[in-house]
mmCIF file of C-alpha atoms in Angstrom:
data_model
loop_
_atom_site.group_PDB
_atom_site.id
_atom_site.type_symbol
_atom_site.label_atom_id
_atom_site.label_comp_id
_atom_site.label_asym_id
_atom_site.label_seq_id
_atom_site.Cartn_x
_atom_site.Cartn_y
_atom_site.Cartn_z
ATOM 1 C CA UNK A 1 24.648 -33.226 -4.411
ATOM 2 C CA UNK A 2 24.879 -33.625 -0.319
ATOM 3 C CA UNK A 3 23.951 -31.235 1.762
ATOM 4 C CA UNK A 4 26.238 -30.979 4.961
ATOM 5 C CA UNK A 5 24.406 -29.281 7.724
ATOM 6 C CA UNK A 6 27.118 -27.799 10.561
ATOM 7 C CA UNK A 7 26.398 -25.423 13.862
ATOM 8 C CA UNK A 8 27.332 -21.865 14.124
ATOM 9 C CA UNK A 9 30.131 -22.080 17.284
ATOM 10 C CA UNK A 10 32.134 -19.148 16.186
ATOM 11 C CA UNK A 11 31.848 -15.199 15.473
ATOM 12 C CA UNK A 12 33.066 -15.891 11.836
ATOM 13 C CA UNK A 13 30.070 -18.424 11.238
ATOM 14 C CA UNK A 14 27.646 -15.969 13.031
ATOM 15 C CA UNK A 15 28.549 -13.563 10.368
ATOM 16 C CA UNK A 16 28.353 -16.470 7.652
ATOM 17 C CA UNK A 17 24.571 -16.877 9.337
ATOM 18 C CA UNK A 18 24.035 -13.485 9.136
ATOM 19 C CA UNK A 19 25.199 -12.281 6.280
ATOM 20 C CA UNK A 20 23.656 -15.199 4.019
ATOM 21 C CA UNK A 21 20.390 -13.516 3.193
ATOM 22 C CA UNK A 22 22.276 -10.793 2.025
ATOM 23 C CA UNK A 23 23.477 -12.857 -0.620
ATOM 24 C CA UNK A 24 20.499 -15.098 -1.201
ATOM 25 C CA UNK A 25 18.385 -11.789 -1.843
ATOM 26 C CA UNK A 26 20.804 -9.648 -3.710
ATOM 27 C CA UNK A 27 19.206 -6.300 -5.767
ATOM 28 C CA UNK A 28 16.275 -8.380 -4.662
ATOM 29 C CA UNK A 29 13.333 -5.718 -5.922
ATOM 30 C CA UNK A 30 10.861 -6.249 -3.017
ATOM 31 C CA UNK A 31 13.423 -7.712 -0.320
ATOM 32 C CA UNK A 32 14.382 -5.132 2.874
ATOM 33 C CA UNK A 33 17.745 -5.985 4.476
ATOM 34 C CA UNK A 34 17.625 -5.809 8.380
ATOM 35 C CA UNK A 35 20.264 -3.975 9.224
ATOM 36 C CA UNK A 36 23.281 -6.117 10.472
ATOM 37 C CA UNK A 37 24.479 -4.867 13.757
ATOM 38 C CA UNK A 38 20.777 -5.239 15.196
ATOM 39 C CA UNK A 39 20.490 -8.517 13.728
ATOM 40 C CA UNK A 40 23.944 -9.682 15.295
ATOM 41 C CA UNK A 41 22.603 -8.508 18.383
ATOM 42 C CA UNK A 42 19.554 -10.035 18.563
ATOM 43 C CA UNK A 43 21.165 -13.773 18.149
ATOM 44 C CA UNK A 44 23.984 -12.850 20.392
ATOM 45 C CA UNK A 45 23.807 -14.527 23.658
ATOM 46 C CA UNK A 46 25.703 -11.934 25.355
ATOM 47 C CA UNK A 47 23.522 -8.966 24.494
ATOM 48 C CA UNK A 48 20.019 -10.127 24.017
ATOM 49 C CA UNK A 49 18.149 -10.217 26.885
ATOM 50 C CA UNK A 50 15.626 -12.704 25.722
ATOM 51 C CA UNK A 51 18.541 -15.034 26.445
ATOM 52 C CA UNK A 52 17.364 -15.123 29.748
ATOM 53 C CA UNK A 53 14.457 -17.412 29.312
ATOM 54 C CA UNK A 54 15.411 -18.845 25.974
ATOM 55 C CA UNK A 55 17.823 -21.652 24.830
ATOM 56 C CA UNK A 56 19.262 -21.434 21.030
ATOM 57 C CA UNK A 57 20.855 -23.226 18.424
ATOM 58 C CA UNK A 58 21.788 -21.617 14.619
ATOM 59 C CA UNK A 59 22.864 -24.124 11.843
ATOM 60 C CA UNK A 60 24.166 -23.315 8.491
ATOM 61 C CA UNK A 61 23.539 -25.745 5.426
ATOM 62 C CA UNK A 62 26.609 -26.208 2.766
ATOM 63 C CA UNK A 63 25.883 -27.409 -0.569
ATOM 64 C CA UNK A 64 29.164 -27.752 -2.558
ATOM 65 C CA UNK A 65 31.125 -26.315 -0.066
ATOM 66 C CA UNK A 66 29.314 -23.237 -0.486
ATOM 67 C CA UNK A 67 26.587 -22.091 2.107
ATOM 68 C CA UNK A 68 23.008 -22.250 0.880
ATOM 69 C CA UNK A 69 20.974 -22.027 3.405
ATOM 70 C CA UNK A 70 20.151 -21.133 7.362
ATOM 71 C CA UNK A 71 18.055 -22.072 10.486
ATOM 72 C CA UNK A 72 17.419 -21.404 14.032
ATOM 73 C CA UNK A 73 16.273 -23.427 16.493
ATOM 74 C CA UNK A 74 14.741 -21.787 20.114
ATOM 75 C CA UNK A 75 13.008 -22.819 22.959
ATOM 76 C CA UNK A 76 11.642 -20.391 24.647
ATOM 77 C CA UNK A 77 10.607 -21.253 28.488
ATOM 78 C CA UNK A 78 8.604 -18.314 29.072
ATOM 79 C CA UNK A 79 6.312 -19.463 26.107
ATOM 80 C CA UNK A 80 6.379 -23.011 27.420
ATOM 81 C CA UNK A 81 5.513 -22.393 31.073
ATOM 82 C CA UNK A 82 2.493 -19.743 29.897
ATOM 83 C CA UNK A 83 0.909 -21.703 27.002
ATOM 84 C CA UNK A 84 2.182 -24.805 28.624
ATOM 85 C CA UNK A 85 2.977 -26.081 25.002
ATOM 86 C CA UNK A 86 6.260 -28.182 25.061
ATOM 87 C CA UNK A 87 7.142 -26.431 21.657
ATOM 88 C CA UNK A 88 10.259 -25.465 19.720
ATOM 89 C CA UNK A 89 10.307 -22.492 17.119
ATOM 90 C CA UNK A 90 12.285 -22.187 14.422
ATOM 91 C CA UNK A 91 13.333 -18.822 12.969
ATOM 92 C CA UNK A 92 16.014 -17.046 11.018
ATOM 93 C CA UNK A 93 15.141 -19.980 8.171
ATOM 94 C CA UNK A 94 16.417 -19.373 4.155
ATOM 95 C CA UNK A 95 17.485 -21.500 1.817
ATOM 96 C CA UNK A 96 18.236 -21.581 -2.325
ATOM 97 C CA UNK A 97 14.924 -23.347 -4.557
ATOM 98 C CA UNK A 98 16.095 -26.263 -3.400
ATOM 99 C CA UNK A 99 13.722 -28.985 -1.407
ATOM 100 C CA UNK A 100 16.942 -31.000 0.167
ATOM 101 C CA UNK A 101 18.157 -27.570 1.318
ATOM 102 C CA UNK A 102 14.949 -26.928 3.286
ATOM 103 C CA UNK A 103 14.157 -30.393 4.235
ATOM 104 C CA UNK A 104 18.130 -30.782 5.890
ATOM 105 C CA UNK A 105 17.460 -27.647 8.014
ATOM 106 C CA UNK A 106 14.289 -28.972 9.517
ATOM 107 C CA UNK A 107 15.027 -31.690 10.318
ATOM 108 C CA UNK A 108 17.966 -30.328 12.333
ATOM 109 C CA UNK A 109 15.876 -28.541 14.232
ATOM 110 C CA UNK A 110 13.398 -31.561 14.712
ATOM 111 C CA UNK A 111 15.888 -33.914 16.023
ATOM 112 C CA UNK A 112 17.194 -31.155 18.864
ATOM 113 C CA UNK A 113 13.158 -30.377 19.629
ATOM 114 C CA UNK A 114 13.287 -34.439 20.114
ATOM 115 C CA UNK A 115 16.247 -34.407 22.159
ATOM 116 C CA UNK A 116 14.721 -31.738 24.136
ATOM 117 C CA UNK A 117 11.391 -33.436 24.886
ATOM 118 C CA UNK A 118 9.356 -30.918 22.602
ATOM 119 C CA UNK A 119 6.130 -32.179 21.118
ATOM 120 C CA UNK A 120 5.806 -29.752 18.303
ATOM 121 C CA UNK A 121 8.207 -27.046 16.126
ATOM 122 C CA UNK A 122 6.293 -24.118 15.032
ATOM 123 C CA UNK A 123 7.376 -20.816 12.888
ATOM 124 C CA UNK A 124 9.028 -18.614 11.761
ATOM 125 C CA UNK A 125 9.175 -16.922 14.707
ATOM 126 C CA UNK A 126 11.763 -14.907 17.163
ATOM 127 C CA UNK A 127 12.812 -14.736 20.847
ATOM 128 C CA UNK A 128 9.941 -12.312 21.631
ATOM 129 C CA UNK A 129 6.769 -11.069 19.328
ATOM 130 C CA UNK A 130 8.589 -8.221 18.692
ATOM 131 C CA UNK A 131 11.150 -9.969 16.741
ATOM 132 C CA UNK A 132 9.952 -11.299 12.733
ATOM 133 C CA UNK A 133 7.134 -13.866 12.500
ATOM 134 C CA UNK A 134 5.143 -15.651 9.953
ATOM 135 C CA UNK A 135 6.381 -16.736 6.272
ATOM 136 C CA UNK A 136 5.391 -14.693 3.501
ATOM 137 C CA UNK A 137 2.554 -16.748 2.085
ATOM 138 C CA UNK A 138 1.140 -14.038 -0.312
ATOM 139 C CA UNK A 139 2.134 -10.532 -1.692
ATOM 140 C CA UNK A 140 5.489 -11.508 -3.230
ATOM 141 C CA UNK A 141 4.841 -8.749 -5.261
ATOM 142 C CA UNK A 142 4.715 -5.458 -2.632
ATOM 143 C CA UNK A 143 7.990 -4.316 -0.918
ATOM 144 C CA UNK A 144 8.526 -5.478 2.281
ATOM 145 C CA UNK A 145 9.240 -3.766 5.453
ATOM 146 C CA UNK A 146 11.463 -3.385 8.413
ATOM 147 C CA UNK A 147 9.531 -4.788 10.666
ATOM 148 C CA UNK A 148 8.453 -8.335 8.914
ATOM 149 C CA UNK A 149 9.886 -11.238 7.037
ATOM 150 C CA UNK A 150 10.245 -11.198 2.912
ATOM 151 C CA UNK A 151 10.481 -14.513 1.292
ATOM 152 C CA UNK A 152 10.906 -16.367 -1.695
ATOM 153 C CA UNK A 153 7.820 -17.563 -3.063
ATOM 154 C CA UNK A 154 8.788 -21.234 -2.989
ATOM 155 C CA UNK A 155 9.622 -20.995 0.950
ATOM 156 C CA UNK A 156 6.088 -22.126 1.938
ATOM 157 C CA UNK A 157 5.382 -24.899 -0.188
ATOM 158 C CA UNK A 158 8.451 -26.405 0.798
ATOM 159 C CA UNK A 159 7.845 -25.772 4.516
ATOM 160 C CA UNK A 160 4.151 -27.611 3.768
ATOM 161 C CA UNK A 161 5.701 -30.700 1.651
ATOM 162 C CA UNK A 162 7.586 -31.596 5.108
ATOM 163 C CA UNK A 163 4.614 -31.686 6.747
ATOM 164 C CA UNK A 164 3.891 -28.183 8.010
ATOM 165 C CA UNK A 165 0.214 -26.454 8.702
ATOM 166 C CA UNK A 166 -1.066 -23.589 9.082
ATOM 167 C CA UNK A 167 -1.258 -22.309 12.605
ATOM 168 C CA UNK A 168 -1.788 -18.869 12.669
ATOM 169 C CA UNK A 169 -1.884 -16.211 10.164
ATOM 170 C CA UNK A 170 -1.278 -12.580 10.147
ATOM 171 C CA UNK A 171 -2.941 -10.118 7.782
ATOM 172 C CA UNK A 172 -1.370 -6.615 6.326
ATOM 173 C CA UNK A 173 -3.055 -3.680 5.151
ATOM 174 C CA UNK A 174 -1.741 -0.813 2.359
ATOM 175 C CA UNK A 175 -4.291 2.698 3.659
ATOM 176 C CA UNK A 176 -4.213 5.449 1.601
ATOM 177 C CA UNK A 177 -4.152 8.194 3.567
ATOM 178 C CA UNK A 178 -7.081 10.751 2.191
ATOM 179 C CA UNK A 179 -5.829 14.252 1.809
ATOM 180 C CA UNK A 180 -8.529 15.455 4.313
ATOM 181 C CA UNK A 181 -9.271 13.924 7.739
ATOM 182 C CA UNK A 182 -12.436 11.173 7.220
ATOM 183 C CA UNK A 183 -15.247 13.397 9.256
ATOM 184 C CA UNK A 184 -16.532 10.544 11.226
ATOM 185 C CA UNK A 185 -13.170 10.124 12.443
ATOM 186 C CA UNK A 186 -12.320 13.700 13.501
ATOM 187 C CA UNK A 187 -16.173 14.025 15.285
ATOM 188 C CA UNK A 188 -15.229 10.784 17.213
ATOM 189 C CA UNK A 189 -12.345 11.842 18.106
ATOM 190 C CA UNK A 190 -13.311 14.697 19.683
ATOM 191 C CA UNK A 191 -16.221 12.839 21.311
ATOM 192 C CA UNK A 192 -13.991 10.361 22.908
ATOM 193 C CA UNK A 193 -11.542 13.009 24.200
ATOM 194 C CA UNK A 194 -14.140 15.477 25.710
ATOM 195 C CA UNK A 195 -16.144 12.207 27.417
ATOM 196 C CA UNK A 196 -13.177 10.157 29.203
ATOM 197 C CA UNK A 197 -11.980 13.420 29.808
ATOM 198 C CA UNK A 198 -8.566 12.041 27.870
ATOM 199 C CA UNK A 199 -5.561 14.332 26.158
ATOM 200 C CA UNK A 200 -2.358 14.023 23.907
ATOM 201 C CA UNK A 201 0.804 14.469 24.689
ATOM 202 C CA UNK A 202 2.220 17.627 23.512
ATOM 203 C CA UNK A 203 6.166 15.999 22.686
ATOM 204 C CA UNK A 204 8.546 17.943 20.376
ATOM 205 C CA UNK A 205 11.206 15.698 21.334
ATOM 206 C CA UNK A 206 11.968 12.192 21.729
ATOM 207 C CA UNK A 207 13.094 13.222 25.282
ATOM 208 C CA UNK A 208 9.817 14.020 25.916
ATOM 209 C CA UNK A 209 8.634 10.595 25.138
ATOM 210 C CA UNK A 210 11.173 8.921 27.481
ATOM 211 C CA UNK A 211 9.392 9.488 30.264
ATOM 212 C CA UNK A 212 6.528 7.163 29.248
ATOM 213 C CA UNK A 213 8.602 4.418 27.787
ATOM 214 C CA UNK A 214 8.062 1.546 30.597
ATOM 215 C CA UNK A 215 4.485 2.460 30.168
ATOM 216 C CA UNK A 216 4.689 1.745 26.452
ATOM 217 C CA UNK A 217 5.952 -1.362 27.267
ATOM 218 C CA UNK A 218 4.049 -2.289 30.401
ATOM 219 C CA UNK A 219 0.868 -1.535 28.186
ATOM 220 C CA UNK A 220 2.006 -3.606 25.606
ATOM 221 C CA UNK A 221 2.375 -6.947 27.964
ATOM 222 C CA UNK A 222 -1.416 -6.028 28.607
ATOM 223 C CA UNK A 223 -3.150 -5.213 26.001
ATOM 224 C CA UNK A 224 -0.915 -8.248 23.458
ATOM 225 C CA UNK A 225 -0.908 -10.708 26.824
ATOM 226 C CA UNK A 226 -3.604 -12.759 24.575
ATOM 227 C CA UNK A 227 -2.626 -13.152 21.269
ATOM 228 C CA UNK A 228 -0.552 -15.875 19.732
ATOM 229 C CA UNK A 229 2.596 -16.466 21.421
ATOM 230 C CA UNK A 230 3.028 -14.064 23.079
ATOM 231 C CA UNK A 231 4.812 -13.961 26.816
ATOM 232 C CA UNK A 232 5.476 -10.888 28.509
ATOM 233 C CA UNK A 233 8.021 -8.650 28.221
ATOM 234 C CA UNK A 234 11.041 -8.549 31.254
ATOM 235 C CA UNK A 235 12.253 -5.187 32.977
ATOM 236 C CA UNK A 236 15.479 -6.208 31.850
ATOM 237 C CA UNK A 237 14.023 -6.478 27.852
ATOM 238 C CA UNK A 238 12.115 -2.555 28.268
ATOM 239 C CA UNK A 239 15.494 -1.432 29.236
ATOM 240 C CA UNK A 240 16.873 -2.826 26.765
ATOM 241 C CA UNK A 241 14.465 -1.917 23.893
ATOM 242 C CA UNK A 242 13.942 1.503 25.057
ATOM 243 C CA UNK A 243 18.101 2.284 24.965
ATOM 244 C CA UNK A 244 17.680 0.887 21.048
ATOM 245 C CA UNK A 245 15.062 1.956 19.592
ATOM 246 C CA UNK A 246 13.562 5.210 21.217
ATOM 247 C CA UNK A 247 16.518 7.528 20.202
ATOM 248 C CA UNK A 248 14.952 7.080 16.475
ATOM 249 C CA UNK A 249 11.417 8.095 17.599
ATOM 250 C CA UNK A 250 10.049 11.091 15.530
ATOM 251 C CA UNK A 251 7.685 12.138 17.846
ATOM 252 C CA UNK A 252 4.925 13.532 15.036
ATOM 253 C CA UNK A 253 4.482 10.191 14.123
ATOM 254 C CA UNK A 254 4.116 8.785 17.988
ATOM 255 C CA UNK A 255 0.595 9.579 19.488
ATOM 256 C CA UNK A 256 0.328 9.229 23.353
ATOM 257 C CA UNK A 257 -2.961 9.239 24.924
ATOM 258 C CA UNK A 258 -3.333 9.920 28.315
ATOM 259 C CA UNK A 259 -5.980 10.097 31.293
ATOM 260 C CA UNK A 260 -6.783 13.098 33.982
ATOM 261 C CA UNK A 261 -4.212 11.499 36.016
ATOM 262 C CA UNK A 262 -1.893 11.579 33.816
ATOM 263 C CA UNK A 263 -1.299 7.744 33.050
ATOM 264 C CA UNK A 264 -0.990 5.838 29.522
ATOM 265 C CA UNK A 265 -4.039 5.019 28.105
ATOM 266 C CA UNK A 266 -3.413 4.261 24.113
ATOM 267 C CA UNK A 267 -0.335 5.265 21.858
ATOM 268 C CA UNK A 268 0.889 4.273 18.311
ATOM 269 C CA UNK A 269 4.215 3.614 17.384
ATOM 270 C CA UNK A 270 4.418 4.417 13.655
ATOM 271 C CA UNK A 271 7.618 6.039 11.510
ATOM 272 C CA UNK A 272 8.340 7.066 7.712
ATOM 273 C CA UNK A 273 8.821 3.817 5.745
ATOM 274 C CA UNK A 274 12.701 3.290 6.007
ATOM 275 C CA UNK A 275 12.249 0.767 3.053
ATOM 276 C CA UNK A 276 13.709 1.911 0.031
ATOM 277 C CA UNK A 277 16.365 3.339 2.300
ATOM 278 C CA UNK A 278 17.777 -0.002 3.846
ATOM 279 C CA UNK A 279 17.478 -1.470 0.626
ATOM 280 C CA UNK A 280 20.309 1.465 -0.604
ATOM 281 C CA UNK A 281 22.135 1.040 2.985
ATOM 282 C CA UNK A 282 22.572 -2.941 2.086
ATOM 283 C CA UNK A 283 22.608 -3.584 5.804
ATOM 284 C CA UNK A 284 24.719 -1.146 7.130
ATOM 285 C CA UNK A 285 24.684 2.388 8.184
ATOM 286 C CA UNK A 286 28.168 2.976 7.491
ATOM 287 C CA UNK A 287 30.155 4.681 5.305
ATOM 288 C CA UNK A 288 26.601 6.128 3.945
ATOM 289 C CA UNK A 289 23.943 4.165 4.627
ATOM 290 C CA UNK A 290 23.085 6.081 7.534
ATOM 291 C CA UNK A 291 22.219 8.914 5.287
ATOM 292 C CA UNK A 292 19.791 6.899 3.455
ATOM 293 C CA UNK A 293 17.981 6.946 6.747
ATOM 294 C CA UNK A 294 18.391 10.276 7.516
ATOM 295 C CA UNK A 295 16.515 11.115 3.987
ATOM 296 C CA UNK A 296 13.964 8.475 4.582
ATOM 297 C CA UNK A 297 13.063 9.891 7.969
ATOM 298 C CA UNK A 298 12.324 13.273 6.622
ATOM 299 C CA UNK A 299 11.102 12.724 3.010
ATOM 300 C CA UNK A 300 9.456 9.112 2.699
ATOM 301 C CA UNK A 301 5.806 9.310 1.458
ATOM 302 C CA UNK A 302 5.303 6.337 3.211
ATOM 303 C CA UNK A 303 4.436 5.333 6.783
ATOM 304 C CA UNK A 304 4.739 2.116 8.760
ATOM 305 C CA UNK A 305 2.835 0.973 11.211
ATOM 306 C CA UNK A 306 4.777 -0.583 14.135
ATOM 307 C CA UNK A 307 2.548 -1.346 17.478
ATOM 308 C CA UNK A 308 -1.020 0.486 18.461
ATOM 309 C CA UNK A 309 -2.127 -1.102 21.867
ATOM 310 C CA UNK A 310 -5.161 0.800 24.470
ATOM 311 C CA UNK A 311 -5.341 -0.142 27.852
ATOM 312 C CA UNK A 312 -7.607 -2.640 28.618
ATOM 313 C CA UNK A 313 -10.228 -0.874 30.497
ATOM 314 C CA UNK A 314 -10.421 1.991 27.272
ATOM 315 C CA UNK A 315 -10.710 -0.743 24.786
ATOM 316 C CA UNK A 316 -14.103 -0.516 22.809
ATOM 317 C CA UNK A 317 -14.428 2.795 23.826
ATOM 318 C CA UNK A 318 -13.577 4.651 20.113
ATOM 319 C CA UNK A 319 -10.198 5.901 21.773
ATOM 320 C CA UNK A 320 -8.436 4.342 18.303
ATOM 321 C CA UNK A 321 -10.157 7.409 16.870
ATOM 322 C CA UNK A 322 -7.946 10.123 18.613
ATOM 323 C CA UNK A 323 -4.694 8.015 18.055
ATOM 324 C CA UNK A 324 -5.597 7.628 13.881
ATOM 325 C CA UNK A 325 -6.644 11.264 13.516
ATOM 326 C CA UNK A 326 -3.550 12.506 15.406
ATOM 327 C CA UNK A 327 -1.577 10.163 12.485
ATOM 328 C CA UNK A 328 -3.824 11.356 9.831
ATOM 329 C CA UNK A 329 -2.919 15.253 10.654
ATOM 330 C CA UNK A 330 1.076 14.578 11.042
ATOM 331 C CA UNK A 331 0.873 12.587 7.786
ATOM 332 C CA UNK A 332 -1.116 14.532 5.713
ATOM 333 C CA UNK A 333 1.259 17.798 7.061
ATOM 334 C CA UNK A 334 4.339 15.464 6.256
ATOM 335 C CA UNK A 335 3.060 14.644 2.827
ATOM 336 C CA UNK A 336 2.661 10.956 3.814
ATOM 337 C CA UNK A 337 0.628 8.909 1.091
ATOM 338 C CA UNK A 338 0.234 5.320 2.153
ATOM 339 C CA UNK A 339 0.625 3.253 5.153
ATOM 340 C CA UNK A 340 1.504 0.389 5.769
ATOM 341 C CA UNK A 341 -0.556 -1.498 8.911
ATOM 342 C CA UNK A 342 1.947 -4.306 9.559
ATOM 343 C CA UNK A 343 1.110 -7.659 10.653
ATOM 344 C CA UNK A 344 -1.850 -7.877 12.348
ATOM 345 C CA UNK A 345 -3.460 -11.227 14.014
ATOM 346 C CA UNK A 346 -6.347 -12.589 10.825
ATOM 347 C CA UNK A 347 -8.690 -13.084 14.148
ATOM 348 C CA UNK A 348 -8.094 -9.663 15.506
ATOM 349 C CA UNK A 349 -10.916 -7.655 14.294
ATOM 350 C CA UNK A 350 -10.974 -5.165 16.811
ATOM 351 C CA UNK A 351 -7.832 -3.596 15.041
ATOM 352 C CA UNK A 352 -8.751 -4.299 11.752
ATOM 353 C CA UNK A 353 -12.075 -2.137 12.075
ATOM 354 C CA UNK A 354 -9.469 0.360 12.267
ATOM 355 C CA UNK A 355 -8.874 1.042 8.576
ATOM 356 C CA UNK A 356 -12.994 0.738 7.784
ATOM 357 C CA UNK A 357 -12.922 4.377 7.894
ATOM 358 C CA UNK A 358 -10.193 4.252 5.255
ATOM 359 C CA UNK A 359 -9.372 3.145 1.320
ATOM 360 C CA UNK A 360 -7.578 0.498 2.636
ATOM 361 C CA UNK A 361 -6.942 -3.068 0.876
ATOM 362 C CA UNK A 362 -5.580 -6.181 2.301
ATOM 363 C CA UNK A 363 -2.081 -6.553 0.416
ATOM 364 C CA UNK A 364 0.375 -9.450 1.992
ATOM 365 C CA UNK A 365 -0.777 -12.819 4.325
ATOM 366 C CA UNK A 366 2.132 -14.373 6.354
ATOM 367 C CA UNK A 367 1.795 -17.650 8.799
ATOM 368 C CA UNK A 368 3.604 -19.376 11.524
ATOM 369 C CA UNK A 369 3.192 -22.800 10.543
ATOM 370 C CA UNK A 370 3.160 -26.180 12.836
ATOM 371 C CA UNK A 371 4.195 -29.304 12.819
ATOM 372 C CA UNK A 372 3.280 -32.180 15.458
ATOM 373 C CA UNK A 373 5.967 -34.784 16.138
ATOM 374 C CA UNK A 374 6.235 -38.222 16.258
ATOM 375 C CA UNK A 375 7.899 -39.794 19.902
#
């Protein structure tokens, strides 16, 4: 059978885009739906900030008249002028076990990187690093999470067959979280604290967190200004990520670090495992889903791991300590059994010695994958 690739031009297709997955990975057992409203926002031109320094395109593939598959294309200037890499990203990519599905979607975005003078198309990844990267590659098997990308086992060796390598990959970790605090950790911790003469922020609220959220995100541009693809962060984009995300803070789960003068040094954005309750919510917090969320927030026995960064003059300096026993006290209190670290960088050791204190096992592998093109 053909397969008929057109572009998303409309609201109705958008939702088509969209909503696809949602199909494609139906009672899927390890599969987390992103919920839909943030997902519409994120590709919306209008609303997502990203849009402007980045340029995108979303095609839908049709197979019998029926859609069976998706892609983005993005080009993302800020990336380009920094890593001065003339390359296109694709993102947003799923298609049915079907090799003509994949190949059709690639090559869509190929022949617009082309157009566009790009020399290479890498991915999956987003607008920003804090949107989904890297294709499932292994741990089919484990549940996924909110903040990174579940796929199909076959994606990747259809991505390779058209040519694709490996790039970069990013490494997850499942830590059980001991019942009593490790007591190397709790002596360093205190160590650390007494010597850089460094203290935690006392917040009972997520008002109380507020304050420090440009420093969040200033110290993220920082301390993440290295790693792989990454381009930093607008005043317009902090705005815009603090207003979405930091009413949903629970501030047990949130370590802030500080100095004598009263300035960010290290925090840890963590948060019960929402999980098994977007999987019940199907992508939507309404007419109930919102209540799975609610539940989750309070009663999940598992974390997840969402950004650690330390300023870059504290780095090395064993202030990872105070932020992991600060986590390790809120989730032993909240009854908090595993973790989940999250993608981290395979190459970034310095926050993988971070679980060495703990029983912690390397459980999932994603990568962003590359492919050079011919003029």
């Amino acid at each position: 059978m053909s397969i008929v690739i057109k572009e998303v031009t409309d609201k109705k297709q958008l939702k088509a885009f969209i909503g696809f997955p949602y199909r494609l990975y139906k009672n899927h057992r390890f599969y987390v739906p992103p919920l839909r409203f943030d997902e519409k926002a994120t590709l919306q031109k209008e609303v997502n900030p990203a849009f402007d320094y980045c340029e995108a395109r979303y095609w839908l593939a049709y197979k019998d008249d029926k859609i069976a598959g998706r892609i983005a294309g993005i080009i993302n200037k800020a990336y380009i002028e920094k890593w001065n890499n003339q390359y296109m990203r694709f993102g947003w990519i799923d298609f049915e076990e079907d090799e003509q599905i994949a190949k059709a979607l690639i090559e869509q975005v190929e022949n617009w990187a082309r157009e566009k003078g790009m020399t290479a198309v890498h991915g999956p990844m987003g607008f920003t690093d804090l949107d989904h990267e890297g294709m499932l590659i292994e741990g089919f098997d484990q549940l996924g999470t909110l903040a990174a990308i579940y796929n199909h086992p076959y994606y990747p060796s259809f991505i390779e067959k058209l040519g694709y390598t490996k790039d970069a990959d990013w490494v997850e970790y499942k830590i059980k979280i001991p019942e009593v605090i490790p007591e190397k950790i709790e002596k360093l911790a205190g160590i650390v604290e007494r010597r850089y003469n460094l203290r935690l922020v006392k917040a009972r609220k997520a008002k109380d967190i507020l304050p420090y959220a440009k420093e969040i995100f200033e110290l993220i541009n920082t301390a993440y200004e290295g790693l792989y693809g990454v381009v930093p962060l607008t005043d317009k984009q902090i705005r815009y990520y603090t207003k979405q995300y930091f009413s949903f803070i629970r501030t047990d789960f949130v370590p802030l670090v500080i100095d004598k003068n009263g300035k960010l040094v290290a925090f840890g954005v963590t948060m019960p495992s929402l999980s098994v309750a977007l999987q019940k919510a199907k992508g939507s917090l309404l007419p109930v889903g919102f209540i799975h969320v609610l539940k989750a927030l309070k009663k999940s026995k598992m974390a997840d791991f969402y950004l650690v960064a330390i300023r870059k003059d504290f780095q090395g300096k064993g202030v990872n300590a105070m932020l992991m026993h600060e986590l390790a006290k809120s989730y032993i209190k909240n009854g908090i059994k595993y973790a989940e670290s999250n993608p981290e960088l395979e190459l970034n050791k310095k926050v993988q010695s971070i679980w060495e204190h703990y029983d912690a096992i390397q459980h999932k592998r994603r990568r962003c994958y590359i492919k050079h093109l011919n003029s």
